[in-house]
Amino acid sequence: MDEQPRLMHAHAAVGMSGHPGLSQHIPDNTGATDGDGRKQDIGDILQQIMTITDQSLDEAQARKHALNCHRMKPALFNVLCEIKEKTVLSIRGAQEEEPPDAQLMRLDNMLLAEGVSGPEKGGGSAAAAAAAASAGVGADNSAEHSDYRAKLTQIRQIYHTELEKYEQACNEFTTHVMNLLREQSRTRPISPKEIERMVGIIHRKFSSIQMQLKQSTCEAVMILRSRFLDARRKRRNFNKQATEILNEYFYSHLSNPYPSEEAKEELAKKCSITVSQVSNWFGNKRIRYKKNIGKFQEEANMYAARTAVNAASVSAHGSQANSPSTPNSAGSAGSFNMSNSGDLFMSVQSLNGDSYQGSQVGANVQSQVDTLRHVISQTGGYSDGLAANQMYSPQGINANGGWQDPTTPSSVTSPTEGPGSVHSDTSN
DNA sequence: TCAGATGATTAGAT
DNA sequence: ATCTAATCATCTGA
C-alpha cells in the first residue's frame, strides 16, 4: 500500500517534461533512429528512475516537512490564500449571486398544490377531489377518481425516492469534495471560503438536477391531470331521475326558465350533479326548446300533466296544498315556488284547448287536467280571472325570441289568440 | 353504422 | 357573471 504513492510520484517525475535530469533523455522520434541509440536512451531513463531511491523520496518528504514547520509558513500561506481569494472573487464576482429562481419556485408551488410535495395525506386527494368537484364527477366516477389518486401517489413516491437519492448523493459528494479540499489545503492555498464556494457550486449543480426532477414530475402530473380531465370531458348522460327533475322544473317555469342560484343548487343536489351542470342543462334546454318548440310540445305537455297530477295528489292529502314550496310530488322539484305555476296553468290550457294536438298524451292526461282544474279551484291558488287574463304565451317566449319576464305577463300574445296559438309557434 | 340526442365548451353580447 | 348561439364530442337506440 505504501508503494503506490511512490510509484505515482515516480511516474509523475517521468512525465515532467521540464525535469532537468530527464528531459534530455526522453527519446526523440524524429531524432536518432538507430536501435543502439534508442536502447541507450531507455537505459538512461531506467537509470534515472532507479536513482529515485527511497532515500531521495525521504529527503523530499523531510524537506517538505521542514517547509511546513517553517515559522513563516502560516503567514505566507495566509497571504497566498488571500491573494487567491481576491483573484477568484474578482473573476467570479459577476457570476455569483444568481437571482432567486422563479421557475423553481413555480415548480415547487405547483408540486405543493398538486399534493406531490406537500404533507402525505390530504394534499393529493384534496387536489384530486377538487379536480373531481370542478369536473362534476359524481359518485359513479369514483373509480376514475381513485385511479387518479393512485397514479398521483405513484408519482409522489417516485418523486420522493428520487429526491432522497439526489440529496444523499449530493451530501456524499459534498463530504467527499470537502475532505479532499481539506486534505489539499495542507499543500496548496485553499481557504475555507473557497471550500464553502465549492460546496455551493456542488449544491447548485445538484439543485439543477433536482429541478429537472421537479420539472419531469410536474409534467407527469400535468399529463395525468389532462388525462383525468379528458375522462371528465367524456360525458355521460344524466340519469333518468335527474333529467326528469330538471324537466319538471323547466316546464313548470316555462315563462321564465332561469333558476336562481339557490334553485340551481337545490336542483344540483337533487340530481347529484354540479351547479354548473345545471346551468349547462338549462342553457341547452332553453336554446333547444326555443329552436324547436314543436318538438318539445309533447314533452312540455307530459310534464305539465305530471306536475298537475302531483299537485292534485298533494292537495288530496290536504297537507301542503297551499304551501308555496311544494308544488310537486316527492322526489321532484318539490321546493320550487308556486308563484311560477302560472306556467303550469298555461300548459294545462294548451292541453285542454280545442286545438291541442298532443294526441299521444291521450285521454288520461285530459282527466288529469280536469283534476288539476279542480284542484286549482279548490286550493284557490289561481282564480279564473288569472287563468283568463294572465295568459302566458304557450312557450313563454316573446316576439323577440326571448323569454318573457315572469313578472310582466305576456303582452305579446294576441288577446284574440287563445291557447290555440300553440300551433303558430310550433311550426318549426 | 348512423342519425339524433345530449352534455360540455367556446366566443361574443349584455 | 350570466346568457345565447354555435359547435364539438360522445352517447344511444334503431
XYZ file of C-alpha atoms (C1' of nucleotides) in Angstrom:
456
model
C 0.000 0.000 0.000
C 2.810 2.335 0.759
C 4.402 1.679 -2.595
C 1.620 3.171 -4.645
C 2.207 6.852 -3.933
C 5.859 6.439 -4.515
C 5.332 4.823 -7.868
C 2.901 7.553 -8.761
C 5.473 10.115 -7.826
C 7.982 8.325 -9.940
C 5.673 8.296 -12.921
C 4.872 11.876 -12.394
C 8.544 12.644 -12.416
C 8.972 10.762 -15.668
C 6.167 12.666 -17.236
C 7.531 16.035 -16.214
C 8.896 17.433 -19.385
C 10.555 20.202 -17.510
C 12.558 17.860 -15.310
C 16.172 18.864 -15.803
C 17.505 15.402 -15.426
C 15.079 13.613 -17.654
C 14.076 15.889 -20.438
C 17.305 15.424 -22.247
C 16.945 11.672 -22.179
C 13.415 11.401 -23.463
C 13.665 9.638 -26.787
C 13.001 11.778 -29.776
C 11.110 10.039 -32.535
C 12.363 12.466 -35.102
C 15.936 12.066 -33.984
C 18.285 9.065 -33.837
C 16.749 6.076 -35.448
C 19.395 3.535 -34.822
C 18.469 0.828 -32.346
C 21.610 1.198 -30.252
C 20.948 4.890 -29.597
C 17.396 4.217 -28.505
C 18.454 1.409 -26.238
C 20.964 3.746 -24.731
C 18.267 6.337 -24.060
C 15.927 3.843 -22.471
C 18.763 2.587 -20.371
C 19.463 6.121 -19.223
C 15.805 6.686 -18.344
C 15.681 3.479 -16.401
C 18.816 4.503 -14.680
C 17.288 7.813 -13.752
C 14.172 6.075 -12.397
C 16.268 3.737 -10.404
C 18.097 6.613 -8.860
C 14.834 7.905 -7.389
C 15.506 5.984 -4.339
C 13.676 5.739 -1.130
C 16.352 7.864 0.242
C 15.689 10.745 -2.159
C 11.963 10.479 -1.544
C 12.524 10.572 2.152
C 14.716 13.555 1.600
C 11.919 15.282 -0.264
C 9.473 14.457 2.465
C 11.798 15.783 5.079
C 12.273 18.965 3.099
C 8.507 19.344 2.788
C 8.085 18.796 6.460
C 10.740 21.366 7.197
C 8.918 23.855 4.995
C 5.628 23.108 6.695
C 7.195 23.662 10.039
C 8.854 26.865 8.957
C 7.830 29.703 11.207
C 6.896 31.876 8.240
C 4.827 29.207 6.583
C 1.370 30.028 8.104
C 1.765 33.697 7.353
C 2.876 33.077 3.801
C 0.139 30.540 3.331
C -2.433 33.056 4.514
C -1.107 35.662 2.159
C -1.349 33.214 -0.686
C -4.878 32.339 0.322
C -5.794 35.993 0.477
C -4.343 36.748 -2.913
C -6.091 33.766 -4.364
C -9.333 34.716 -2.716
C -9.178 38.206 -4.158
C -8.291 36.960 -7.598
C -11.016 34.350 -7.596
C -13.559 36.814 -6.281
C -12.723 39.345 -8.946
C -13.074 36.674 -11.575
C -16.232 35.087 -10.271
C -17.820 38.110 -8.720
C -20.090 38.674 -11.656
C -21.183 35.089 -11.891
C -22.172 34.733 -8.259
C -25.412 35.740 -6.669
C -27.896 34.316 -9.093
C -31.375 35.743 -8.724
C -33.836 33.515 -6.895
C -35.059 31.053 -9.454
C -38.627 31.911 -10.371
C -39.075 28.718 -12.306
C -38.007 26.615 -9.347
C -40.487 28.460 -7.194
C -43.222 27.854 -9.738
C -42.403 24.183 -9.835
C -42.344 23.975 -6.057
C -45.676 25.727 -5.780
C -47.209 23.507 -8.358
C -45.948 20.338 -6.732
C -47.284 21.585 -3.450
C -50.646 22.437 -4.974
C -50.891 19.073 -6.646
C -50.100 17.384 -3.371
C -46.873 15.845 -4.627
C -44.512 17.639 -2.319
C -46.887 18.562 0.485
C -47.882 16.509 3.519
C -48.523 12.846 2.864
C -52.280 12.644 3.204
C -54.792 15.194 2.090
C -52.821 17.184 -0.433
C -53.066 14.788 -3.311
C -56.511 13.572 -2.609
C -57.657 17.100 -1.980
C -56.338 18.168 -5.341
C -57.981 15.187 -6.954
C -61.193 15.878 -5.126
C -61.069 19.477 -6.239
C -60.492 18.360 -9.786
C -63.350 15.927 -9.477
C -65.632 18.528 -7.993
C -64.818 21.089 -10.641
C -65.368 18.422 -13.207
C -68.703 17.498 -11.802
C -67.630 13.953 -11.329
C -70.184 12.196 -9.282
C -70.116 9.083 -7.209
C -70.288 6.900 -10.305
C -66.895 8.203 -11.333
C -65.259 7.326 -8.062
C -63.348 4.561 -9.823
C -61.697 7.100 -12.108
C -61.102 9.308 -9.120
C -59.353 6.578 -7.158
C -57.353 5.702 -10.242
C -56.240 9.286 -10.459
C -55.323 9.257 -6.793
C -53.394 6.019 -7.121
C -51.386 7.357 -10.035
C -50.718 10.593 -8.220
C -49.482 8.629 -5.221
C -47.228 6.667 -7.528
C -45.775 9.857 -8.940
C -45.373 11.192 -5.444
C -43.500 8.130 -4.313
C -41.164 8.173 -7.281
C -40.571 11.853 -6.769
C -39.683 11.432 -3.114
C -37.462 8.427 -3.743
C -35.547 10.249 -6.438
C -35.331 13.396 -4.385
C -33.938 11.463 -1.469
C -31.447 9.774 -3.740
C -30.274 13.097 -5.105
C -29.970 14.572 -1.656
C -27.988 11.612 -0.437
C -25.725 11.735 -3.460
C -25.297 15.461 -3.005
C -24.321 15.050 0.635
C -21.915 12.240 -0.140
C -20.287 14.155 -2.937
C -20.070 17.321 -0.867
C -18.446 15.481 2.003
C -16.028 13.831 -0.351
C -15.056 17.091 -2.001
C -14.728 18.845 1.336
C -12.469 16.154 2.650
C -10.428 16.277 -0.488
C -10.086 20.030 -0.343
C -9.225 19.969 3.348
C -6.603 17.416 2.592
C -5.246 19.502 -0.238
C -5.381 22.659 1.801
C -2.329 21.372 3.594
C -0.295 21.574 0.439
C -1.887 24.380 -1.539
C -3.674 27.548 -0.577
C -7.331 26.631 -0.162
C -9.260 28.862 2.145
C -12.393 27.762 3.985
C -14.284 30.278 1.908
C -13.168 28.511 -1.196
C -14.370 25.223 0.197
C -17.643 26.893 1.006
C -17.904 28.190 -2.510
C -17.150 24.791 -3.898
C -19.890 23.332 -1.743
C -22.231 25.981 -3.096
C -21.307 25.050 -6.647
C -21.975 21.400 -5.924
C -25.298 22.239 -4.358
C -26.257 24.348 -7.315
C -25.366 21.551 -9.677
C -27.437 19.123 -7.710
C -30.327 21.502 -7.348
C -30.359 21.917 -11.104
C -30.681 18.161 -11.305
C -33.435 18.368 -8.726
C -35.136 20.976 -10.812
C -35.122 18.595 -13.738
C -36.705 16.012 -11.477
C -39.307 18.515 -10.350
C -39.967 19.533 -13.905
C -40.492 16.000 -15.098
C -42.685 15.303 -12.072
C -44.786 18.336 -12.916
C -45.054 17.138 -16.484
C -46.172 13.726 -15.277
C -48.795 15.311 -13.045
C -49.970 17.501 -15.889
C -50.287 14.546 -18.198
C -52.163 12.611 -15.547
C -54.392 15.561 -14.895
C -55.145 16.179 -18.531
C -55.999 12.521 -18.946
C -58.277 12.746 -15.970
C -59.864 15.874 -17.325
C -60.238 14.236 -20.706
C -62.054 11.465 -18.955
C -64.215 14.149 -17.430
C -64.932 15.506 -20.837
C -66.094 12.088 -21.797
C -69.621 12.958 -20.954
C -72.251 10.718 -19.553
C -75.920 11.330 -19.831
C -77.604 12.292 -16.622
C -79.702 9.586 -15.150
C -83.417 9.469 -15.850
C -84.426 10.832 -12.493
C -82.129 13.826 -12.816
C -83.446 14.608 -16.267
C -86.999 14.365 -15.010
C -86.312 16.709 -12.123
C -84.720 19.211 -14.459
C -87.509 18.913 -16.981
C -90.153 19.297 -14.318
C -88.547 22.490 -13.181
C -88.099 23.709 -16.722
C -91.660 23.104 -17.811
C -93.166 24.372 -14.616
C -91.200 27.574 -15.056
C -91.597 27.809 -18.759
C -92.286 31.517 -18.793
C -89.017 32.163 -17.045
C -86.836 29.079 -17.041
C -83.974 30.778 -15.269
C -83.481 29.134 -11.926
C -81.976 31.303 -9.250
C -78.671 30.390 -7.734
C -80.468 28.762 -4.822
C -82.753 26.841 -7.147
C -79.753 25.697 -9.150
C -78.069 24.497 -6.017
C -81.171 22.660 -4.960
C -81.561 21.084 -8.377
C -77.912 20.147 -8.389
C -78.316 18.458 -5.033
C -81.417 16.612 -6.102
C -79.860 15.457 -9.350
C -76.444 14.688 -7.882
C -74.793 16.970 -10.397
C -72.977 20.263 -10.086
C -74.476 23.705 -10.258
C -72.594 24.384 -13.457
C -74.077 21.243 -14.946
C -77.495 22.540 -14.015
C -76.635 25.821 -15.702
C -75.402 23.964 -18.761
C -78.531 21.895 -18.834
C -80.822 24.913 -18.648
C -78.774 26.763 -21.213
C -79.003 23.867 -23.610
C -82.637 23.276 -22.825
C -83.681 26.855 -23.363
C -81.921 27.149 -26.658
C -83.119 23.802 -27.927
C -86.622 24.361 -26.769
C -86.713 27.735 -28.442
C -85.248 26.359 -31.622
C -87.842 23.677 -31.946
C -90.818 24.259 -29.738
C -92.945 21.853 -31.692
C -90.664 19.015 -30.899
C -90.778 19.770 -27.212
C -94.505 20.444 -27.025
C -95.312 16.870 -26.256
C -92.698 16.763 -23.548
C -93.983 20.032 -22.161
C -97.487 18.661 -22.024
C -96.363 15.498 -20.373
C -94.501 17.303 -17.631
C -97.318 19.775 -17.177
C -99.746 16.927 -16.763
C -97.448 15.146 -14.398
C -96.985 18.250 -12.342
C -100.712 18.694 -12.328
C -101.243 15.196 -11.055
C -98.626 15.741 -8.424
C -100.286 18.923 -7.328
C -103.585 17.113 -7.227
C -102.242 14.324 -5.104
C -100.644 16.787 -2.762
C -103.925 18.594 -2.484
C -105.833 15.374 -1.927
C -103.615 14.675 1.004
C -104.597 18.096 2.182
C -101.344 18.692 3.896
C -99.352 21.085 1.806
C -101.762 22.218 -0.816
C -101.152 25.839 -0.054
C -97.508 25.525 0.611
C -95.604 27.650 -1.873
C -92.622 25.443 -1.543
C -94.099 22.147 -2.624
C -95.749 22.351 -5.975
C -94.561 18.959 -6.996
C -94.582 15.474 -5.680
C -91.954 13.948 -3.529
C -88.822 13.233 -5.465
C -89.437 16.050 -7.874
C -88.637 19.702 -7.556
C -90.778 19.957 -4.513
C -89.427 23.196 -3.216
C -89.964 25.375 -6.219
C -92.139 28.342 -5.662
C -95.779 28.053 -6.581
C -95.754 31.623 -7.755
C -94.438 30.319 -11.023
C -97.254 27.903 -11.509
C -98.832 30.216 -13.961
C -96.746 28.297 -16.425
C -98.321 25.158 -15.253
C -101.697 26.595 -15.817
C -100.653 27.713 -19.242
C -99.617 24.228 -20.095
C -102.879 22.925 -18.842
C -104.671 25.366 -21.046
C -102.766 24.229 -24.025
C -103.579 20.694 -23.131
C -107.226 21.416 -22.692
C -107.726 23.625 -25.683
C -109.635 22.571 -28.773
C -106.572 22.877 -30.872
C -104.412 20.695 -28.702
C -102.643 18.173 -30.866
C -100.801 16.152 -28.301
C -102.766 13.071 -29.104
C -100.128 10.857 -27.567
C -100.826 12.261 -24.174
C -104.322 10.881 -24.517
C -107.477 10.876 -22.551
C -105.882 10.049 -19.255
C -103.999 13.288 -19.391
C -107.205 15.019 -20.142
C -108.682 13.606 -16.987
C -105.624 14.676 -15.086
C -106.058 18.133 -16.452
C -109.605 18.128 -15.268
C -108.399 17.016 -11.895
C -105.910 19.801 -11.850
C -108.508 22.378 -12.701
C -110.499 21.089 -9.884
C -107.522 21.246 -7.596
C -106.687 24.738 -8.632
C -110.188 25.948 -7.987
C -110.178 24.150 -4.677
C -106.888 25.462 -3.459
C -107.766 28.935 -4.552
C -104.263 29.377 -5.854
C -105.426 30.684 -9.158
C -108.648 32.459 -9.856
C -110.437 32.127 -13.130
C -109.516 35.695 -13.682
C -105.879 34.787 -13.563
C -106.489 31.947 -15.875
C -108.258 34.121 -18.325
C -106.176 37.257 -18.160
C -102.710 36.272 -17.128
C -102.232 34.003 -20.022
C -98.643 33.263 -20.866
C -97.756 32.517 -24.368
C -97.592 28.772 -24.590
C -93.884 28.625 -24.729
C -93.210 31.660 -22.666
C -91.255 33.164 -25.489
C -91.914 36.681 -26.643
C -91.821 38.059 -30.106
C -88.156 38.893 -29.815
C -87.304 35.324 -29.259
C -86.551 35.965 -25.619
C -88.265 34.566 -22.564
C -90.960 36.657 -21.031
C -90.400 38.336 -17.790
C -92.484 36.335 -15.349
C -93.412 39.475 -13.509
C -94.895 41.029 -16.595
C -97.446 38.760 -18.132
C -97.451 38.475 -21.831
C -98.471 41.436 -23.817
C -97.197 39.769 -26.910
C -99.797 37.095 -27.137
C -102.688 38.401 -29.076
C -105.825 38.581 -26.991
C -107.697 37.082 -29.878
C -105.419 34.140 -29.736
C -106.378 31.567 -27.258
C -104.448 28.530 -26.225
C -104.560 27.524 -29.825
C -101.726 29.895 -30.534
C -99.519 26.974 -29.683
C -99.613 25.972 -33.272
C -98.318 29.193 -34.659
C -95.183 28.700 -32.590
C -94.780 25.036 -33.050
C -94.465 25.265 -36.783
C -90.711 24.950 -36.608
C -73.282 2.127 -38.668
C -75.699 6.253 -38.442
C -78.794 9.898 -37.136
C -80.464 12.182 -33.431
C -79.962 13.346 -28.533
C -77.317 15.420 -25.144
C -73.689 17.349 -22.085
C -69.745 20.406 -22.471
C -67.151 24.162 -24.382
C -66.446 28.482 -26.539
C -66.946 33.272 -28.305
C -69.382 37.173 -28.045
C -73.038 40.124 -26.015
C -75.129 42.214 -22.124
C -71.061 36.916 -14.113
C -74.579 35.099 -16.897
C -76.716 34.283 -21.087
C -77.153 32.987 -26.127
C -75.794 30.642 -30.077
C -72.817 27.707 -32.338
C -70.200 23.882 -32.139
C -67.833 19.774 -30.522
C -67.705 15.180 -28.776
C -69.877 11.459 -27.089
C -73.866 8.569 -26.093
C -77.860 5.967 -27.504
C -81.180 3.454 -29.928
C -82.752 1.776 -34.316
